[in-house]
Every structure is written in structure tokens, then in C-alpha cells.
Coordinates of N, CA and C in Angstrom, one line a residue:
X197 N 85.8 101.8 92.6 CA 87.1 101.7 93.4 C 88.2 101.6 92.4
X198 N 89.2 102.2 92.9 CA 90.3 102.3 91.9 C 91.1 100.9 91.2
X199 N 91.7 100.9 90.6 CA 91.9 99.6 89.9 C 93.4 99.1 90.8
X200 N 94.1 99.8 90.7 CA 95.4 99.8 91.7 C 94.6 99.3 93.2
X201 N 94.2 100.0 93.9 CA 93.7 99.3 95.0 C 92.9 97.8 95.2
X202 N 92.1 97.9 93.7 CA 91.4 96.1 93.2 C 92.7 95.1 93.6
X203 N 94.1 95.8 92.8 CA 94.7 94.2 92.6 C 95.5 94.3 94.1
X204 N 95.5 95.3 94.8 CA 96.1 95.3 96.1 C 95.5 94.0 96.9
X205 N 94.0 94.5 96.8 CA 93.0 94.2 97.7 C 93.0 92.1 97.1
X206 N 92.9 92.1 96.0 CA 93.3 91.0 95.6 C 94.4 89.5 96.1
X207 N 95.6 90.8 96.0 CA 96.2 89.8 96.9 C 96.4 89.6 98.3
X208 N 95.3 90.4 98.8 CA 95.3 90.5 100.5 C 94.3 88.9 100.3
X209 N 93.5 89.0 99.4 CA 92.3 88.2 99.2 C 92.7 86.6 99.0
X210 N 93.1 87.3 98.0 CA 94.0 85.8 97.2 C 94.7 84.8 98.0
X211 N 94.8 83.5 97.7 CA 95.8 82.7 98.2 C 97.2 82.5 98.1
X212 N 97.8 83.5 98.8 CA 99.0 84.4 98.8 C 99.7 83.3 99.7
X213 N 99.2 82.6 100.5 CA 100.3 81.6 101.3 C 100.9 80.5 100.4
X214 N 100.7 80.2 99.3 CA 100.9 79.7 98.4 C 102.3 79.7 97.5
X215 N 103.1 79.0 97.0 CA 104.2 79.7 96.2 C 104.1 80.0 95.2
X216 N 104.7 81.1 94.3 CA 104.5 81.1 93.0 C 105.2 80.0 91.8
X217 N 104.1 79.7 91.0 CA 104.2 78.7 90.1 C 103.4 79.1 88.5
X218 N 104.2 78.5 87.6 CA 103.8 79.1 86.4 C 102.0 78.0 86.1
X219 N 101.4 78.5 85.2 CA 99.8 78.0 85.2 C 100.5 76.2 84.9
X220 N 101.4 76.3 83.8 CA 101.0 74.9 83.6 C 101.9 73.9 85.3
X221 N 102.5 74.7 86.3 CA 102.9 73.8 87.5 C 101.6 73.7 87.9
X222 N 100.6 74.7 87.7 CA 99.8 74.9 89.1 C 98.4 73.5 88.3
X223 N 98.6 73.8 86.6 CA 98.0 72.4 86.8 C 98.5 71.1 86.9
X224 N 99.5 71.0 86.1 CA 100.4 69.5 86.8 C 100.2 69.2 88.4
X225 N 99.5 70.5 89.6 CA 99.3 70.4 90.8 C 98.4 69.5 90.5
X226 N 97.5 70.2 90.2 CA 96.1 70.2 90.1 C 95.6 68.2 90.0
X227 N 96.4 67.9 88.7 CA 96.4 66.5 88.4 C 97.2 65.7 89.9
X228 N 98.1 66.1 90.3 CA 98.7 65.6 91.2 C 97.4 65.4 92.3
X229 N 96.8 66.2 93.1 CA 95.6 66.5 93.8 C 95.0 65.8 93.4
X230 N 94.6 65.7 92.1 CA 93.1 64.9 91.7 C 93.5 63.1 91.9
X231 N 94.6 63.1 91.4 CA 94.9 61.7 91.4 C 94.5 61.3 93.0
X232 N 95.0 62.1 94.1 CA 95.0 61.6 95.4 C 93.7 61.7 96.3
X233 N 92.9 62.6 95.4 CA 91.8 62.3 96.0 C 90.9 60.9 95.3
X234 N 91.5 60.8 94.3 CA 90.5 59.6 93.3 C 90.9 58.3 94.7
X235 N 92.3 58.7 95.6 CA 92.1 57.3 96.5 C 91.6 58.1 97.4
X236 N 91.3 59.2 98.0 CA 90.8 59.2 99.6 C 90.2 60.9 98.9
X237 N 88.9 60.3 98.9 CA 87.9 61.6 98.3 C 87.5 62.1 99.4
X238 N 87.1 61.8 100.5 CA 86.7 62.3 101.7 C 88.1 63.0 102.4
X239 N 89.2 63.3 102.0 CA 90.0 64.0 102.8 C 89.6 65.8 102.9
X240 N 89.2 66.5 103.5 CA 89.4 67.4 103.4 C 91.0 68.6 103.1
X241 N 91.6 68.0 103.8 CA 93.0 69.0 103.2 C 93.0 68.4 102.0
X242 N 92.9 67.2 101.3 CA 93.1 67.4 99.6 C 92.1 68.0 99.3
X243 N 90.9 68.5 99.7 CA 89.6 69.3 98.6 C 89.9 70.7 99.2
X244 N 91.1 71.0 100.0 CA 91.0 72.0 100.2 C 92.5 72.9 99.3
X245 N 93.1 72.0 99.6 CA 94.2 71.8 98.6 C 93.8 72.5 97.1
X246 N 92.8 71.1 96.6 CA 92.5 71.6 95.0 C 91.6 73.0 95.3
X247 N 90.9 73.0 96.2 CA 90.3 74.8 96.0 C 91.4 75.9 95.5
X248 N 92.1 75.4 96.4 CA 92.9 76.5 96.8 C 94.0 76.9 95.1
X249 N 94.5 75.5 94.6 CA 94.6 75.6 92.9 C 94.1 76.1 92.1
X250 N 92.2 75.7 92.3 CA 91.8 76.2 91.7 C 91.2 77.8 91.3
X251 N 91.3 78.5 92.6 CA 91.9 79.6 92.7 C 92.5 80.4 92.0
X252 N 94.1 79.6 91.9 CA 95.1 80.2 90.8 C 95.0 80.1 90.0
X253 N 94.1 79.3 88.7 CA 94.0 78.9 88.0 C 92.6 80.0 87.3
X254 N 92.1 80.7 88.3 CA 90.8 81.1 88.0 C 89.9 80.2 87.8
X255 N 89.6 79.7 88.3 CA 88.4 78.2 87.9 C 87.7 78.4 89.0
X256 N 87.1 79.4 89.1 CA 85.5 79.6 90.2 C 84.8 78.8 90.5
X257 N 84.5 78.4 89.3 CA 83.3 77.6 89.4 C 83.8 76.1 90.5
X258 N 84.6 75.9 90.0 CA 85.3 74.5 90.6 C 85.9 74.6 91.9
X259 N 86.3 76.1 92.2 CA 87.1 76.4 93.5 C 85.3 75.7 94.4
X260 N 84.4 76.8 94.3 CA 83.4 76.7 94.9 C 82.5 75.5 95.5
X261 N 82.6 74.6 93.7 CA 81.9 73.6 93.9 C 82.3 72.7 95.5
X262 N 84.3 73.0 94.9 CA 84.7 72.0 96.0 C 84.5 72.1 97.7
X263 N 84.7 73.8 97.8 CA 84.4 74.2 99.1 C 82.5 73.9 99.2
X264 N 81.8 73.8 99.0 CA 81.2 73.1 98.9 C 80.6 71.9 99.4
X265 N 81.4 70.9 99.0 CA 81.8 69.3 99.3 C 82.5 69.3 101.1
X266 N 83.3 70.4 100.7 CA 83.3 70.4 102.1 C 82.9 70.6 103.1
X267 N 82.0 72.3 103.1 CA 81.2 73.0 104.0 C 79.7 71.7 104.3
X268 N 79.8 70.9 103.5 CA 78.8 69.8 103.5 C 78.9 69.1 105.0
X269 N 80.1 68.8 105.3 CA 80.5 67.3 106.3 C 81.0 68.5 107.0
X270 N 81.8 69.7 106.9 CA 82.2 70.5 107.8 C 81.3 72.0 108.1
X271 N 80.4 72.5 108.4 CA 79.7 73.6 108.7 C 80.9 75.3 108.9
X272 N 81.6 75.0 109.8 CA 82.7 75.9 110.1 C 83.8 75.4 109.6
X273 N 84.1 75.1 108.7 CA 85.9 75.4 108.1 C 85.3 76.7 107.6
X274 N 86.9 77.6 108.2 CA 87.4 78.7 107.7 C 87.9 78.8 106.3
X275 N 88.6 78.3 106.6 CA 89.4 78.0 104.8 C 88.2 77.9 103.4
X276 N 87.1 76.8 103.6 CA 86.4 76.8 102.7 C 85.7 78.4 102.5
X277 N 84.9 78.3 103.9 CA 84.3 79.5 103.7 C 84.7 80.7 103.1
X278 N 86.1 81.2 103.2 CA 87.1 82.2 102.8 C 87.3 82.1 101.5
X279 N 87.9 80.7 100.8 CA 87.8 80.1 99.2 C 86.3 80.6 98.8
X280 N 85.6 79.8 99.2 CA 84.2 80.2 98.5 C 83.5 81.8 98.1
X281 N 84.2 82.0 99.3 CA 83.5 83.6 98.7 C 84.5 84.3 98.1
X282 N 85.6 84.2 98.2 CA 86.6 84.8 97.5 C 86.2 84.3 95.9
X283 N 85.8 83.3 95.5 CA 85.5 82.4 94.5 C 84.3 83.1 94.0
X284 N 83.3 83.3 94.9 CA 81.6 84.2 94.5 C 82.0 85.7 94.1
X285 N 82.7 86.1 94.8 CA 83.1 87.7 94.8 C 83.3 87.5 93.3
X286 N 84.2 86.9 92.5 CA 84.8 86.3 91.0 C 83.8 86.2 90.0
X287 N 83.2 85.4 90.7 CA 81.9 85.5 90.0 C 80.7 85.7 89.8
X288 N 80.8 87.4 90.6 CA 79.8 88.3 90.6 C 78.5 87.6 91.2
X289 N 79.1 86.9 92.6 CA 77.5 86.3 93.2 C 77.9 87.0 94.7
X290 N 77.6 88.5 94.9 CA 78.0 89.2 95.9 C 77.4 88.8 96.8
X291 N 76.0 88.1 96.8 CA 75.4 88.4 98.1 C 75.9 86.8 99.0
X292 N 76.1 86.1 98.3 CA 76.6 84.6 98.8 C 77.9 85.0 99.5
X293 N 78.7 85.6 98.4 CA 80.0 86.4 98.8 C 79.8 87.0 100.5
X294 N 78.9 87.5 100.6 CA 78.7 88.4 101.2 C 78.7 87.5 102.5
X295 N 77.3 86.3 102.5 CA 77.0 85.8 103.4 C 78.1 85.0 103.8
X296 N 79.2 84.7 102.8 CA 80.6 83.6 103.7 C 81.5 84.4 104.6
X297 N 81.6 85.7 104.2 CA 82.3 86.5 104.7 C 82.0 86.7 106.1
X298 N 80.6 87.0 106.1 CA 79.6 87.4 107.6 C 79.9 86.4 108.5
X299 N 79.3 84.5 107.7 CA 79.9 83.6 108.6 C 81.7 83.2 109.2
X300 N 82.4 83.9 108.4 CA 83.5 83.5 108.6 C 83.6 84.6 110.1
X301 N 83.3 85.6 109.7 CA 83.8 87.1 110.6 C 82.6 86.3 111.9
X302 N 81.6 86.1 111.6 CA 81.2 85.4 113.6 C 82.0 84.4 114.1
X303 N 82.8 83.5 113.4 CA 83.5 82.9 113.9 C 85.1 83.5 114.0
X304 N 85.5 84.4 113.4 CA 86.9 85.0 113.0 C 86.9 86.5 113.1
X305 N 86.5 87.0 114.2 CA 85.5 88.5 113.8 C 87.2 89.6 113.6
X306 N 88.1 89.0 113.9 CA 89.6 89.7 113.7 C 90.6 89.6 112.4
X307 N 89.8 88.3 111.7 CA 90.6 88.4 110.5 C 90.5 89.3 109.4
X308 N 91.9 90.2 109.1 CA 91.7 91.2 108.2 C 91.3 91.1 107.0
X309 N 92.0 89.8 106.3 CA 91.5 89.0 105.3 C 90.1 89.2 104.5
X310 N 89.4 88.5 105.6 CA 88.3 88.4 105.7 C 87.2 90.1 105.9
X311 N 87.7 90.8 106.3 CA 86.9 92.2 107.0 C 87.1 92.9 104.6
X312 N 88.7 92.8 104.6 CA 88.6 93.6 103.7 C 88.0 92.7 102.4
X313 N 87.7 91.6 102.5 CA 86.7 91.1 101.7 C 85.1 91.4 101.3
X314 N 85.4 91.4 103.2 CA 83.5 91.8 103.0 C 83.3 93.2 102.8
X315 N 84.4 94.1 103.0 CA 84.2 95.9 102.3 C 84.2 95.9 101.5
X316 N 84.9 95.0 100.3 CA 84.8 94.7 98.7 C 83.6 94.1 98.7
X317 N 82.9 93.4 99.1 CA 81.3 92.8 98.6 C 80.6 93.8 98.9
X318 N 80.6 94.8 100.2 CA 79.9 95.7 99.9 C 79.8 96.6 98.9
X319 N 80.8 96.8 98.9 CA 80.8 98.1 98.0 C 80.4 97.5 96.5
X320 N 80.6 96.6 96.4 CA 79.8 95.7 95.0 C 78.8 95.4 95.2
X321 N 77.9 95.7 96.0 CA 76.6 95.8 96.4 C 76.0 96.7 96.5
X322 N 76.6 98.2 96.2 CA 76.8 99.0 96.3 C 75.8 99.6 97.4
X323 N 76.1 99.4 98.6 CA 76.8 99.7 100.0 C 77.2 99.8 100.8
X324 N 77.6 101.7 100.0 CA 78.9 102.1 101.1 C 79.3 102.4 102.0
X325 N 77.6 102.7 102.9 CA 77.4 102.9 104.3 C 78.0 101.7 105.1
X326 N 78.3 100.8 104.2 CA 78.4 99.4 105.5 C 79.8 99.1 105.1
X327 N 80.1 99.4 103.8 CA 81.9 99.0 103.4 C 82.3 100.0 104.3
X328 N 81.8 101.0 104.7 CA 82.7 102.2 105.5 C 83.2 101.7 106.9
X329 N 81.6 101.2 107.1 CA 81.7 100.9 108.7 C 83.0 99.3 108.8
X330 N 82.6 98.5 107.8 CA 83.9 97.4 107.6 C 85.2 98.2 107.8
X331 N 85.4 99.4 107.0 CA 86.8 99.9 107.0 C 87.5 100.8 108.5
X332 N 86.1 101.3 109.3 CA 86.5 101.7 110.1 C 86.7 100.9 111.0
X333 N 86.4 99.5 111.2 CA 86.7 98.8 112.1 C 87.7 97.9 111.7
X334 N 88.3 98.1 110.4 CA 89.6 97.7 110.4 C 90.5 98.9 111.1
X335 N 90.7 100.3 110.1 CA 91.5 101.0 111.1 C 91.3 100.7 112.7
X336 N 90.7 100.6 113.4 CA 90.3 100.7 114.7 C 91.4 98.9 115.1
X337 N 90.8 98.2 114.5 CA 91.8 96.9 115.0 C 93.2 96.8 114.3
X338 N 93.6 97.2 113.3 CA 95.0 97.1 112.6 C 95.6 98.7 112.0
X339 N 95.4 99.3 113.1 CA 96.4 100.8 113.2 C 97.1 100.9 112.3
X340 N 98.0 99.9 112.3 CA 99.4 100.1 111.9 C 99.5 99.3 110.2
X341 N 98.6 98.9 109.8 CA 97.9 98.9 108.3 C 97.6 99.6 107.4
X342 N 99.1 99.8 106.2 CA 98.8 100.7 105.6 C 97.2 100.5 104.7
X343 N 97.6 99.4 104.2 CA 96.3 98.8 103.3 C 95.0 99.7 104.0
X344 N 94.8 99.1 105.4 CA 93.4 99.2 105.7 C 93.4 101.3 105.0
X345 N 93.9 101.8 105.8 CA 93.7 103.4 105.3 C 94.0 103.7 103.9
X346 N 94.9 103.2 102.9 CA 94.3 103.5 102.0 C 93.1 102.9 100.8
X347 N 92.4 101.6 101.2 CA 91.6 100.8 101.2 C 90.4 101.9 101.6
X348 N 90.2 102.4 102.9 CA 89.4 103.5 103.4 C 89.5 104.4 102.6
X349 N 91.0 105.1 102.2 CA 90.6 106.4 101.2 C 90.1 106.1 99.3
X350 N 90.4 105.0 99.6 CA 89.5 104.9 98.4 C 88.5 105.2 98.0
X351 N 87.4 104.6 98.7 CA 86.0 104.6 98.8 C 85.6 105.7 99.0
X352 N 86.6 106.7 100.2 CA 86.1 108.1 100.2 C 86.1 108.8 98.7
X353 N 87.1 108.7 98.6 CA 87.6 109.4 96.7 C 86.2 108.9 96.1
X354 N 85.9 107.6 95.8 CA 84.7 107.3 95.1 C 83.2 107.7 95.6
X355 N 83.4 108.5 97.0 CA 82.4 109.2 97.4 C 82.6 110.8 97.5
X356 N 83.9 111.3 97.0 CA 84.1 112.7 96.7 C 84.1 113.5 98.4
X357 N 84.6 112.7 99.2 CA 85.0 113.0 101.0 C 86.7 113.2 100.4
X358 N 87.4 114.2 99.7 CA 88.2 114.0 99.5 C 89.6 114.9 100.6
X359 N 88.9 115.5 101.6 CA 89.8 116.0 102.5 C 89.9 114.5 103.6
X360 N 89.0 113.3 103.8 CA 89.0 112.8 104.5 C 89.9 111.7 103.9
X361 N 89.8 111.5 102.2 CA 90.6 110.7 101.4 C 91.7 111.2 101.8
X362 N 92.4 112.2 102.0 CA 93.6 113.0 101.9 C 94.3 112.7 103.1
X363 N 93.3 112.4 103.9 CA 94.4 111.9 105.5 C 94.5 111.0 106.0
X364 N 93.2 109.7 104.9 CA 93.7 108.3 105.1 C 94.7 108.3 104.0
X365 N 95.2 108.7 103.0 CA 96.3 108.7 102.3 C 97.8 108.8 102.6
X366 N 97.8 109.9 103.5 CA 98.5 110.4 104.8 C 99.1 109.2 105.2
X367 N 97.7 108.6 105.8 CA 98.1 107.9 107.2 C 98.6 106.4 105.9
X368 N 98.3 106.1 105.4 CA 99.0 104.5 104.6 C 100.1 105.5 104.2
X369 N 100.4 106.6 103.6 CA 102.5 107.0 103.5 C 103.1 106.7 104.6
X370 N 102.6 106.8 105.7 CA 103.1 107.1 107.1 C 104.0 106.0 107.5
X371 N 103.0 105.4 107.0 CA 103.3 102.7 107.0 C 104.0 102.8 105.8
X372 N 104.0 103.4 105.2 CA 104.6 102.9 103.6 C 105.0 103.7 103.0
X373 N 105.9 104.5 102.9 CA 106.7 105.8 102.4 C 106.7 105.7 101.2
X374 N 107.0 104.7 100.8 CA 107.8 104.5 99.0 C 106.8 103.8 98.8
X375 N 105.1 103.5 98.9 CA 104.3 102.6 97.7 C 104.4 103.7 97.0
X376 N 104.5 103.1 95.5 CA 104.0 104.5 94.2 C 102.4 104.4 93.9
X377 N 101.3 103.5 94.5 CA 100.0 103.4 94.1 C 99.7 104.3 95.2
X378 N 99.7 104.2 96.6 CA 99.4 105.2 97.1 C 100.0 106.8 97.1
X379 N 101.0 106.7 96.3 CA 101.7 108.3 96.2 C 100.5 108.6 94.7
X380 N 100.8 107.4 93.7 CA 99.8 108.6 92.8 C 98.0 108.5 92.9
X381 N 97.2 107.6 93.9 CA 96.0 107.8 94.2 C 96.3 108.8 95.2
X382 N 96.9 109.7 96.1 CA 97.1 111.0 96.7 C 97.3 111.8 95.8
X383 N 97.9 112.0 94.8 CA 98.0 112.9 93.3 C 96.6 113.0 92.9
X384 N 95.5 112.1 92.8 CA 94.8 112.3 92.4 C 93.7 112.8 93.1
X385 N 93.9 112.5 94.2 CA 93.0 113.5 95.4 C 93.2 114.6 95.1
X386 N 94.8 115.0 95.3 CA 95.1 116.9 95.1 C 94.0 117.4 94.1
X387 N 94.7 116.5 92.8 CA 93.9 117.1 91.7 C 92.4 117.3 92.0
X388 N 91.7 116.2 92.3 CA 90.4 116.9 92.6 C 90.4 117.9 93.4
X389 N 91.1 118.2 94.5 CA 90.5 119.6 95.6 C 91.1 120.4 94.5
X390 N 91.8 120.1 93.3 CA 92.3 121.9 92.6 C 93.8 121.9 93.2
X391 N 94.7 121.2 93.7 CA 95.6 121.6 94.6 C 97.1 120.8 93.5
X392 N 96.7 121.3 92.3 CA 97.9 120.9 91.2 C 99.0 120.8 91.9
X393 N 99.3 121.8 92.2 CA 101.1 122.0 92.3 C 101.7 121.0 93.6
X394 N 100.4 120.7 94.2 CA 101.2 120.0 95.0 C 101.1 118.2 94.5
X395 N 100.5 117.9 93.6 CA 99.8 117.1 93.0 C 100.9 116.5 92.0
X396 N 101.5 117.8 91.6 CA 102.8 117.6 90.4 C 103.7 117.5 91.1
X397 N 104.4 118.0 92.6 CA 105.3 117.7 93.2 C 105.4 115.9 93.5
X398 N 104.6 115.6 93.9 CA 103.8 114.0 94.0 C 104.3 113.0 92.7
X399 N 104.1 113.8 91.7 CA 104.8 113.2 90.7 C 106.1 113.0 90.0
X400 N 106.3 114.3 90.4 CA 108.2 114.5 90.4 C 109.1 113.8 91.1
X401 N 108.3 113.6 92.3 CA 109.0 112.7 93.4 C 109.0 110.7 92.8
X402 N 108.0 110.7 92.4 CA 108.1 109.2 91.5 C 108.9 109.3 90.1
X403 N 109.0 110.2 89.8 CA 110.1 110.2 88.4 C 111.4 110.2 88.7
X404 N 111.8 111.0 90.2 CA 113.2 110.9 90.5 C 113.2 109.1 91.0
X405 N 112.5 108.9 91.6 CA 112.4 107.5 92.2 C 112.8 106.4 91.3
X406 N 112.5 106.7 90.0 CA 112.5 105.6 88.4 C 111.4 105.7 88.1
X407 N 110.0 105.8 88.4 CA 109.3 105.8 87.7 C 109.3 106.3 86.1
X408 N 108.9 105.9 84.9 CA 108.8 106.2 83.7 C 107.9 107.2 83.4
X409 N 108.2 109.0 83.2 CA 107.5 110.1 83.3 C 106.5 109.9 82.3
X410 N 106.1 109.2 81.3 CA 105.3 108.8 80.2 C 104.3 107.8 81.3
X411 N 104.8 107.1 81.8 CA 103.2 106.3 82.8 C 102.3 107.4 83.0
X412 N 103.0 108.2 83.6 CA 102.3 109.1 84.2 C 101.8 110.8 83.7
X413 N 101.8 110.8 81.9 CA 101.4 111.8 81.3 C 100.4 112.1 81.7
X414 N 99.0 111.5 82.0 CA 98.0 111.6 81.5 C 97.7 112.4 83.3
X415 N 98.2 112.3 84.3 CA 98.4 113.2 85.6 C 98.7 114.0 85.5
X416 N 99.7 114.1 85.1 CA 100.7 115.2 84.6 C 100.1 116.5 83.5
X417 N 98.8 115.7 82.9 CA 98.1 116.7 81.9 C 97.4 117.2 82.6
X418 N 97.0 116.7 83.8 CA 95.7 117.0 85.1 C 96.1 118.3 85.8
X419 N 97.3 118.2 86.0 CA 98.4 119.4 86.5 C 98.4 120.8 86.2
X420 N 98.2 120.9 84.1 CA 98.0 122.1 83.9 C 97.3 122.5 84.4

């Protein structure tokens, strides 16, 4: 899967409700958190809290342990469940990944969050008979989602369906006129069918936009 769509998918993933804070606030959090659980360890919003830090901090292992601690006394929290596997996904433990996702979606079967997580564990499981069927039932529930379609044309491109890549590509410009990751993963569709010129126009259009015509040499060489 393409790298541009990784970090998209990322922060659909990621704990994005969150503010942005530089590493050393998020651990001066972190201490703050720990101090308050050292008086009331059984709280869950504080262990959900520190997951959720530990998250931004990248600390997997620790995000996990704590969701965890939780899923222990609580069976169904969402939140943990969602931390944890977002946490396993991290560190390459897809099938655990896999199984928080499953439980979260019988209890949550509409969260998108969650759907485009589990089409990422598929496909890192590598299958993409079932990330497909994830992605078609996101199109199907969130239409109006650029993500979901070009999330979908991804995977097609990585399975060489590239007329099908080309009209979920379509359909996420459609939501989203001006992303430049979806204008130049549709550049690179062209290029594969052979269809340069229209592939270079694609590119010309992000150069007038600002884009830096040097980012994009190495397209542009694809063109000849």
C-alpha cells in the first residue's frame, strides 16, 4: 500500500482527538497521569488517558499493556479495544490487531475508524479478499468519504485493477478537489495504463498549484 495513503490512514487511526503537543509536553503529560494514577490506579479514564499518550509517544508496548489492565475489569470498552489494536497493528501483532478490531466492529459495526483499521490488518495479513470486502462496506456506509475510495483505490493499484483504481480515484477528487496525494496516486494509475499525457497534465496542475516541480521529477520521468 502506498506510503501517502499509510500516513493518511494513520491519522484516521491515530488519536487525532487529542491536541497537538511537542514530545517533551506529551511526556511532562504522561508524568502528570502517572502521578494520578499512583493515587487512584483503578480509574479507568486515567489508564485510558495514559494509553492514549502513550500512543503519541510511540510506546506500544505500554499503550497495550495498559489497555489491557483495563479490558481486564472492563470486557467492552471501546476506547481500549481501538488503543490496543491500533498499538498491535505497531507492532506487527496483526492477528491480535485483527481480533480487537472484529470485537470492537460487533459492538460498533458503523465506526469508520475502526472498519479502516481492520482493512489495514488485513491487508497486512495479506488478505485482500477481505480488506476489499472492509472497503466496500465502507463505500456502501460513508458515500460521501473521500478517504474510504481512495483507501479502496489503493489496494486496487496494489492488485493491478487499475481501471477500477481510476474511478475510486475519481470518486475521492470528487470529495476532495485539491488533495495533492490523491491527484499524484491518480498520476500514477495513468502511468500504469500507458496513459502519460494525461498523467503529465495531473502534474502540471500541482506545479501551478505550488507544488515544487523537483518533488515530482521522478513522475515526470515516468511521463516520457
Amino acid at each position: 500500500m502506498k506510503i501517502k495513503i499509510i500516513c493518511i490512514l494513520t491519522l484516521l487511526l491515530g488519536v487525532t482527538a487529542l491536541k497537538a503537543q511537542t514530545q517533551k509536553q506529551w511526556r511532562d503529560s504522561l508524568s502528570v497521569i502517572n502521578s494520578q494514577l499512583y493515587l487512584h490506579p483503578d480509574s479507568t479514564d486515567l489508564l485510558l488517558q495514559k494509553a492514549a499518550v502513550n500512543l503519541q509517544l510511540l510506546e506500544w508496548e505500554d499503550a497495550a499493556e495498559t489497555c489491557n489492565a483495563i479490558l481486564k475489569k472492563d470486557t467492552v470498552n471501546l476506547s481500549a479495544l481501538y488503543f490496543r489494536a491500533y498499538a498491535n497493528n505497531n507492532m506487527r501483532r496483526y492477528e491480535l490487531a485483527r481480533n480487537d478490531y472484529e470485537d470492537f466492529l460487533r459492538m460498533s459495526p458503523r465506526n469508520m475508524q475502526a472498519r479502516l483499521g481492520l482493512a489495514y490488518t488485513y491487508i497486512q495479513l495479506k488478505r485482500n479478499a477481505q480488506a476489499m470486502d472492509e472497503f466496500n462496506n465502507l463505500v456502501e456506509m460513508f458515500p460521501d468519504s473521500s478517504i474510504v475510495y481512495a483507501a479502496r483505490a489503493e489496494l486496487e493499484k496494489e492488485m493491478r485493477s487499475y481501471e477500477t483504481a481510476l474511478y475510486d480515484y475519481n470518486e475521492a477528487l470528487k470529495r476532495e478537489p485539491d488533495n495533492q496525494d490523491y491527484i499524484i496516486s491518480k498520476a500514477e494509475v495513468l502511468i500504469s495504463m500507458d496513459r502519460k499525457r494525461e498523467a503529465k497534465a495531473l502534474l502540471d496542475q500541482l506545479v501551478r498549484s505550488g507544488v515544487a516541480r523537483g518533488a515530482l521529477k521522478d513522475l515526470y520521468a515516468k511521463c516520457k
